[in-house]
Amino acid sequence: MKSAIIIILLTLLTSCANIPTIDELFDRESSQAIDRSGNIMKIVVIDVGQGDSTLIISPEGEAMLIDTGNYIAGKHAILPLLEHEGIDELKYIVITHYHEDHVGGLAAIKMGHDEFDQTDDMQPTGGIYDRGAPTPTSIILDPSYALYALANAGYRESTRVGEQLDLGSVTLEIVASSGLLADGTKVEGVDPEDENASSIALIIEYSGFRMFVGGDITGGGGSPPYQTPDVESELAPLVGDIDVLKVSHHGSKTSTNQRFLDVTTPEFAIISVGENDHGHPHASVIERLLDSGIEIYQTEAGALASDDPIVADGNIVIEVNDDGEYTVNY
Ligand SMILES: [Zn+2]
């Protein structure tokens, strides 16, 4: 019965628009050569098409994922990358929110890839962290959420804002979840059904290097009735100075507001984006980032109409040494 439900859900999910073909995903470049020498933390913003998935490997070789792309990306982009990196065990998976382009790959990852002899090995040893079981029926009945809930039964942990996850010598601090911030503030207007605004946001820190990853968290942009709650402005002082920004919501115009950039002052911005009908990344976001002196890297072009960002057409790799010095490559 459970497998029948999974097959029905997978059929629904893989019939959605904007999912990259298997050929497209297989054709993409993998990350640069593996170098485990030295005390290097490696972060890979994985090219999952239109979606999000970030792999973190600590200097000690512990690994985790933040988000899992969609189902096809999970199977044909994330699992091959784990194989390439020699990772046969994940410590954590953090799911920022329950939209299909962030959560859909979990079932594929947990099932493993026959070609790589990955079976059930991909069950995270430290748990799968999310923002907790939602109550709105619109979320519970969503096929992506239903498949997710089936796939992670027994391993699910709820995040608490202010909590810290340790991945070897790398720390991840949860600074927002469901509109609640690490200082106890509840951001006004964050509806329990608003998946984007409810995203988990966290800071990855190693040897003074700091990177923000916030799922599809919103910054107050958009016009009624699509105006979004401004989580970013209240969150910015808690985030403080960062080196790298994983741009929220694939460069949507409703995120990455000027106050967030002014307070967090990143040097690099990474946009995870694929073919889409949403206008991601939006020209106004690219302009704000460039006007703030921030160098932009994108996994794919998406709706980009400018030559300024660097389009990797593949994974983007950040490596940080134990002096906090870092490089961004693709
Ligand atoms: Zn998304």
Coordinates of C-alpha atoms and ligand atoms in Angstrom, one line a residue:
M1 CA 0.0 0.0 0.0
K2 CA 2.8 2.4 1.0
S3 CA 4.7 1.7 -2.3
A4 CA 1.5 2.2 -4.3
I5 CA 1.0 5.6 -2.6
I6 CA 4.6 6.5 -3.4
I7 CA 4.2 5.6 -7.1
I8 CA 1.0 7.7 -7.4
L9 CA 2.7 10.6 -5.7
L10 CA 5.8 10.3 -7.9
T11 CA 3.7 10.2 -11.0
L12 CA 2.0 13.5 -9.9
L13 CA 5.3 15.1 -9.0
T14 CA 7.2 14.1 -12.1
S15 CA 4.4 15.3 -14.3
C16 CA 4.8 18.9 -13.1
A17 CA 6.3 21.5 -15.4
N18 CA 9.8 22.8 -15.2
I19 CA 11.5 19.6 -14.2
P20 CA 14.8 19.1 -16.0
T21 CA 15.1 16.0 -18.2
I22 CA 17.4 13.2 -17.1
D23 CA 19.7 14.0 -20.0
E24 CA 20.0 17.6 -19.0
L25 CA 20.9 16.6 -15.5
F26 CA 23.4 13.9 -16.6
D27 CA 25.1 16.3 -19.0
R28 CA 26.0 18.8 -16.4
E29 CA 29.5 19.3 -15.1
S30 CA 30.2 17.8 -11.8
S31 CA 32.0 19.6 -9.1
Q32 CA 35.8 20.2 -9.3
A33 CA 38.2 17.5 -8.3
I34 CA 38.0 16.2 -4.8
D35 CA 40.7 17.5 -2.4
R36 CA 40.3 16.3 1.1
S37 CA 43.8 17.5 2.1
G38 CA 44.0 20.4 4.6
N39 CA 41.3 21.6 6.8
I40 CA 38.9 22.6 4.0
M41 CA 35.2 23.0 4.3
K42 CA 33.4 22.4 1.0
I43 CA 30.0 23.7 0.1
V44 CA 28.4 22.7 -3.2
V45 CA 25.3 24.6 -4.4
I46 CA 24.1 21.8 -6.6
D47 CA 22.6 22.4 -10.0
V48 CA 19.2 20.9 -9.5
G49 CA 17.5 22.9 -12.2
Q50 CA 14.7 25.1 -10.8
G51 CA 15.0 24.2 -7.1
D52 CA 17.5 24.2 -4.2
S53 CA 20.0 21.8 -2.8
T54 CA 23.3 22.5 -1.0
L55 CA 25.8 20.0 0.1
I56 CA 28.2 20.8 2.9
I57 CA 31.3 18.7 3.7
S58 CA 33.1 19.5 6.9
P59 CA 37.0 19.3 7.0
E60 CA 36.5 16.1 9.0
G61 CA 34.5 14.5 6.1
E62 CA 31.0 14.7 7.6
A63 CA 28.4 15.7 5.1
M64 CA 24.9 17.1 5.1
L65 CA 22.3 18.5 2.7
I66 CA 20.1 21.6 2.9
D67 CA 17.1 20.9 0.7
T68 CA 16.9 18.1 -1.9
G69 CA 15.7 19.6 -5.2
N70 CA 12.8 17.8 -6.9
Y71 CA 12.6 14.0 -7.3
I72 CA 14.4 13.8 -10.6
A73 CA 17.2 16.0 -9.4
G74 CA 17.5 13.9 -6.2
K75 CA 18.1 10.8 -8.3
H76 CA 20.1 12.2 -11.2
A77 CA 22.0 15.2 -9.8
I78 CA 22.4 14.8 -6.0
L79 CA 23.0 11.0 -5.7
P80 CA 25.7 11.1 -8.5
L81 CA 27.4 14.0 -6.7
L82 CA 27.4 12.1 -3.4
E83 CA 29.0 9.2 -5.3
H84 CA 31.5 11.5 -6.9
E85 CA 32.5 13.0 -3.6
G86 CA 32.8 9.6 -2.0
I87 CA 30.0 10.3 0.5
D88 CA 28.2 7.2 1.6
E89 CA 26.7 8.7 4.7
L90 CA 24.9 11.9 5.5
K91 CA 24.7 13.3 9.0
Y92 CA 21.7 15.6 8.5
I93 CA 19.3 16.8 5.9
V94 CA 17.6 20.1 6.6
I95 CA 14.5 20.9 4.7
T96 CA 13.8 24.6 4.6
H97 CA 10.1 24.2 3.6
Y98 CA 7.8 21.8 1.9
H99 CA 7.7 23.0 -1.7
E100 CA 8.4 20.3 -4.2
D101 CA 11.6 22.0 -5.6
H102 CA 13.2 21.7 -2.1
V103 CA 11.7 18.5 -0.7
G104 CA 10.9 16.4 -3.7
G105 CA 14.3 14.7 -3.9
L106 CA 14.3 13.3 -0.4
A107 CA 12.5 10.1 -1.5
A108 CA 14.9 9.5 -4.3
I109 CA 17.9 10.1 -2.0
K110 CA 16.6 7.7 0.6
M111 CA 16.0 5.0 -2.0
G112 CA 19.5 5.4 -3.4
H113 CA 20.7 4.8 -6.9
D114 CA 21.1 1.3 -8.1
E115 CA 24.0 2.3 -10.4
F116 CA 26.0 3.3 -7.4
D117 CA 25.0 0.5 -5.2
Q118 CA 23.4 3.0 -2.9
T119 CA 20.5 1.4 -1.1
D120 CA 19.3 2.6 2.2
D121 CA 22.7 4.0 3.2
M122 CA 21.5 7.5 2.6
Q123 CA 19.4 7.7 5.8
P124 CA 20.9 10.6 7.7
T125 CA 22.5 9.4 10.9
G126 CA 21.6 12.7 12.8
G127 CA 18.1 13.1 11.5
I128 CA 16.0 15.1 9.0
Y129 CA 15.3 18.5 10.3
D130 CA 12.3 20.5 9.2
R131 CA 10.0 23.2 10.6
G132 CA 7.6 20.7 12.1
A133 CA 4.4 19.0 11.0
P134 CA 2.1 21.7 9.5
T135 CA -1.6 21.7 10.2
P136 CA -3.0 23.6 7.1
T137 CA -4.7 21.0 4.9
S138 CA -3.4 22.8 1.8
I139 CA 0.1 21.6 2.9
I140 CA -0.8 18.2 4.3
L141 CA -2.7 17.2 1.0
D142 CA 0.1 18.5 -1.2
P143 CA 1.7 15.5 -3.0
S144 CA 5.2 16.7 -2.3
Y145 CA 4.6 17.0 1.4
A146 CA 2.8 13.6 1.5
L147 CA 5.7 11.9 -0.2
Y148 CA 8.1 13.6 2.1
A149 CA 6.2 12.6 5.2
L150 CA 6.1 9.0 4.0
A151 CA 9.8 9.0 3.1
N152 CA 11.1 10.3 6.4
A153 CA 8.9 8.6 8.8
G154 CA 10.7 7.8 12.0
Y155 CA 13.7 10.1 11.3
R156 CA 12.0 13.5 11.5
E157 CA 13.2 16.2 13.9
S158 CA 11.8 19.7 14.3
T159 CA 14.1 22.6 14.4
R160 CA 14.1 25.1 17.2
V161 CA 15.2 28.7 16.3
G162 CA 18.5 29.4 18.1
E163 CA 19.5 25.8 17.9
Q164 CA 22.9 24.8 16.5
L165 CA 23.8 21.8 14.5
D166 CA 27.4 20.6 14.5
L167 CA 29.0 19.1 11.4
G168 CA 32.5 18.4 12.6
S169 CA 34.1 21.8 13.1
V170 CA 31.4 23.5 11.0
T171 CA 28.4 25.0 12.8
L172 CA 24.9 25.7 11.5
E173 CA 22.8 28.1 13.5
I174 CA 19.0 28.1 12.9
V175 CA 18.0 31.8 12.8
A176 CA 14.4 31.5 11.5
S177 CA 11.7 28.9 11.2
S178 CA 8.0 29.4 10.6
G179 CA 8.3 33.2 11.0
L180 CA 9.9 32.9 14.4
L181 CA 13.4 34.4 14.7
A182 CA 16.3 33.5 16.9
D183 CA 15.7 36.4 19.3
G184 CA 12.1 35.3 19.9
T185 CA 10.5 37.8 17.5
K186 CA 7.5 36.5 15.6
V187 CA 7.4 38.2 12.2
E188 CA 4.0 39.8 11.6
G189 CA 1.9 38.5 8.7
V190 CA 3.6 35.1 8.4
D191 CA 0.7 32.8 7.7
P192 CA 1.1 29.1 8.6
E193 CA 0.1 28.3 5.0
D194 CA 2.8 30.6 3.6
E195 CA 5.6 28.1 2.8
N196 CA 8.1 30.6 1.5
A197 CA 7.9 33.1 4.4
S198 CA 8.0 30.1 6.8
S199 CA 11.3 28.8 5.5
I200 CA 14.0 27.8 7.8
A201 CA 17.0 30.1 7.6
L202 CA 20.5 29.2 8.9
I203 CA 24.0 30.4 9.0
I204 CA 26.9 28.1 8.1
E205 CA 30.0 29.1 9.9
Y206 CA 33.6 27.8 9.8
S207 CA 36.8 29.6 10.9
G208 CA 35.2 33.0 10.7
F209 CA 33.6 32.3 7.3
R210 CA 29.8 32.8 7.3
M211 CA 27.2 32.0 4.7
F212 CA 23.4 32.5 4.8
V213 CA 21.0 29.9 3.4
G214 CA 17.3 30.8 3.8
G215 CA 15.2 28.7 1.4
D216 CA 12.6 30.8 -0.2
I217 CA 12.3 33.3 2.7
T218 CA 10.6 36.6 1.8
G219 CA 11.5 40.2 2.0
G220 CA 8.2 42.1 1.6
G221 CA 8.2 42.5 -2.1
G222 CA 5.3 41.8 -4.5
S223 CA 2.0 43.6 -5.0
P224 CA -1.4 42.8 -3.4
P225 CA -2.7 40.1 -3.3
Y226 CA 0.8 38.6 -3.7
Q227 CA 2.6 40.9 -1.3
T228 CA 4.9 38.9 1.0
P229 CA 5.7 39.3 4.7
D230 CA 9.1 41.1 5.2
V231 CA 11.0 38.4 7.2
E232 CA 14.4 39.5 5.8
S233 CA 14.4 43.0 7.4
E234 CA 13.8 41.7 10.9
L235 CA 16.1 38.8 10.4
A236 CA 19.1 40.8 9.0
P237 CA 20.5 42.1 12.3
L238 CA 20.5 38.5 13.7
V239 CA 22.3 37.3 10.6
G240 CA 24.9 40.1 10.7
D241 CA 28.0 40.2 8.5
I242 CA 28.2 37.3 6.0
D243 CA 30.7 36.4 3.2
V244 CA 28.4 34.5 0.9
L245 CA 24.6 34.8 0.4
K246 CA 22.6 31.9 -1.0
V247 CA 20.0 34.2 -2.6
S248 CA 16.6 33.3 -1.3
H249 CA 13.7 32.1 -3.6
H250 CA 15.8 31.6 -6.7
G251 CA 16.2 35.4 -7.2
S252 CA 12.5 36.2 -6.9
K253 CA 11.6 39.9 -6.7
T254 CA 9.9 39.2 -3.4
S255 CA 13.2 38.4 -1.7
T256 CA 16.7 39.9 -1.2
N257 CA 15.6 43.4 -0.1
Q258 CA 18.0 46.3 0.1
R259 CA 18.0 46.4 3.9
F260 CA 19.0 42.7 4.1
L261 CA 21.9 43.4 1.8
D262 CA 23.0 46.6 3.6
V263 CA 23.1 44.8 7.0
T264 CA 24.6 41.5 5.9
T265 CA 27.1 42.9 3.3
P266 CA 27.9 39.7 1.4
E267 CA 30.7 39.6 -1.1
F268 CA 29.3 36.8 -3.2
A269 CA 25.7 35.9 -4.1
I270 CA 24.8 32.4 -5.3
I271 CA 21.5 31.9 -7.1
S272 CA 20.1 28.4 -7.6
V273 CA 17.8 28.6 -10.6
G274 CA 16.7 26.6 -13.6
E275 CA 14.2 27.0 -16.5
N276 CA 11.1 28.6 -15.0
D277 CA 7.9 30.6 -15.7
H278 CA 8.3 32.8 -12.6
G279 CA 10.8 35.3 -13.9
H280 CA 13.6 34.0 -11.6
P281 CA 16.0 35.6 -11.2
H282 CA 14.3 39.0 -11.4
A283 CA 16.2 41.9 -13.0
S284 CA 15.6 44.1 -9.9
V285 CA 17.3 41.6 -7.7
I286 CA 20.3 41.3 -10.0
E287 CA 20.5 45.1 -10.0
R288 CA 20.3 45.4 -6.2
L289 CA 23.1 42.8 -5.8
L290 CA 25.3 44.5 -8.4
D291 CA 24.7 48.0 -7.1
S292 CA 25.8 46.7 -3.7
G293 CA 29.1 45.5 -5.2
I294 CA 28.2 41.8 -4.8
E295 CA 29.6 39.3 -7.3
I296 CA 26.8 36.9 -8.6
Y297 CA 27.1 33.3 -9.6
Q298 CA 24.1 31.3 -10.9
T299 CA 23.7 27.5 -11.4
E300 CA 21.8 28.2 -14.6
A301 CA 20.5 31.2 -16.6
G302 CA 16.8 30.9 -15.7
A303 CA 15.1 34.1 -16.8
L304 CA 18.3 36.1 -16.6
A305 CA 18.4 39.0 -19.1
S306 CA 21.9 40.3 -18.2
D307 CA 25.5 39.4 -18.9
D308 CA 26.7 40.4 -15.5
P309 CA 26.2 37.3 -13.3
I310 CA 28.4 34.3 -14.0
V311 CA 26.3 31.4 -15.1
A312 CA 27.9 28.1 -14.2
D313 CA 25.6 25.7 -16.0
G314 CA 26.5 23.3 -13.3
N315 CA 27.4 23.2 -9.6
I316 CA 29.0 26.1 -7.7
V317 CA 31.7 25.2 -5.2
I318 CA 32.8 27.2 -2.3
E319 CA 35.9 26.0 -0.4
V320 CA 37.0 27.6 2.9
N321 CA 40.3 27.0 4.7
D322 CA 40.9 27.1 8.4
D323 CA 41.9 30.8 8.2
G324 CA 38.4 31.5 6.9
E325 CA 39.8 32.3 3.4
Y326 CA 37.5 31.0 0.6
T327 CA 37.2 30.5 -3.1
V328 CA 34.1 30.3 -5.3
N329 CA 34.4 28.1 -8.4
Y330 CA 32.3 26.2 -10.8
Ligands
ZN1 ZN 11.9 27.2 -4.2

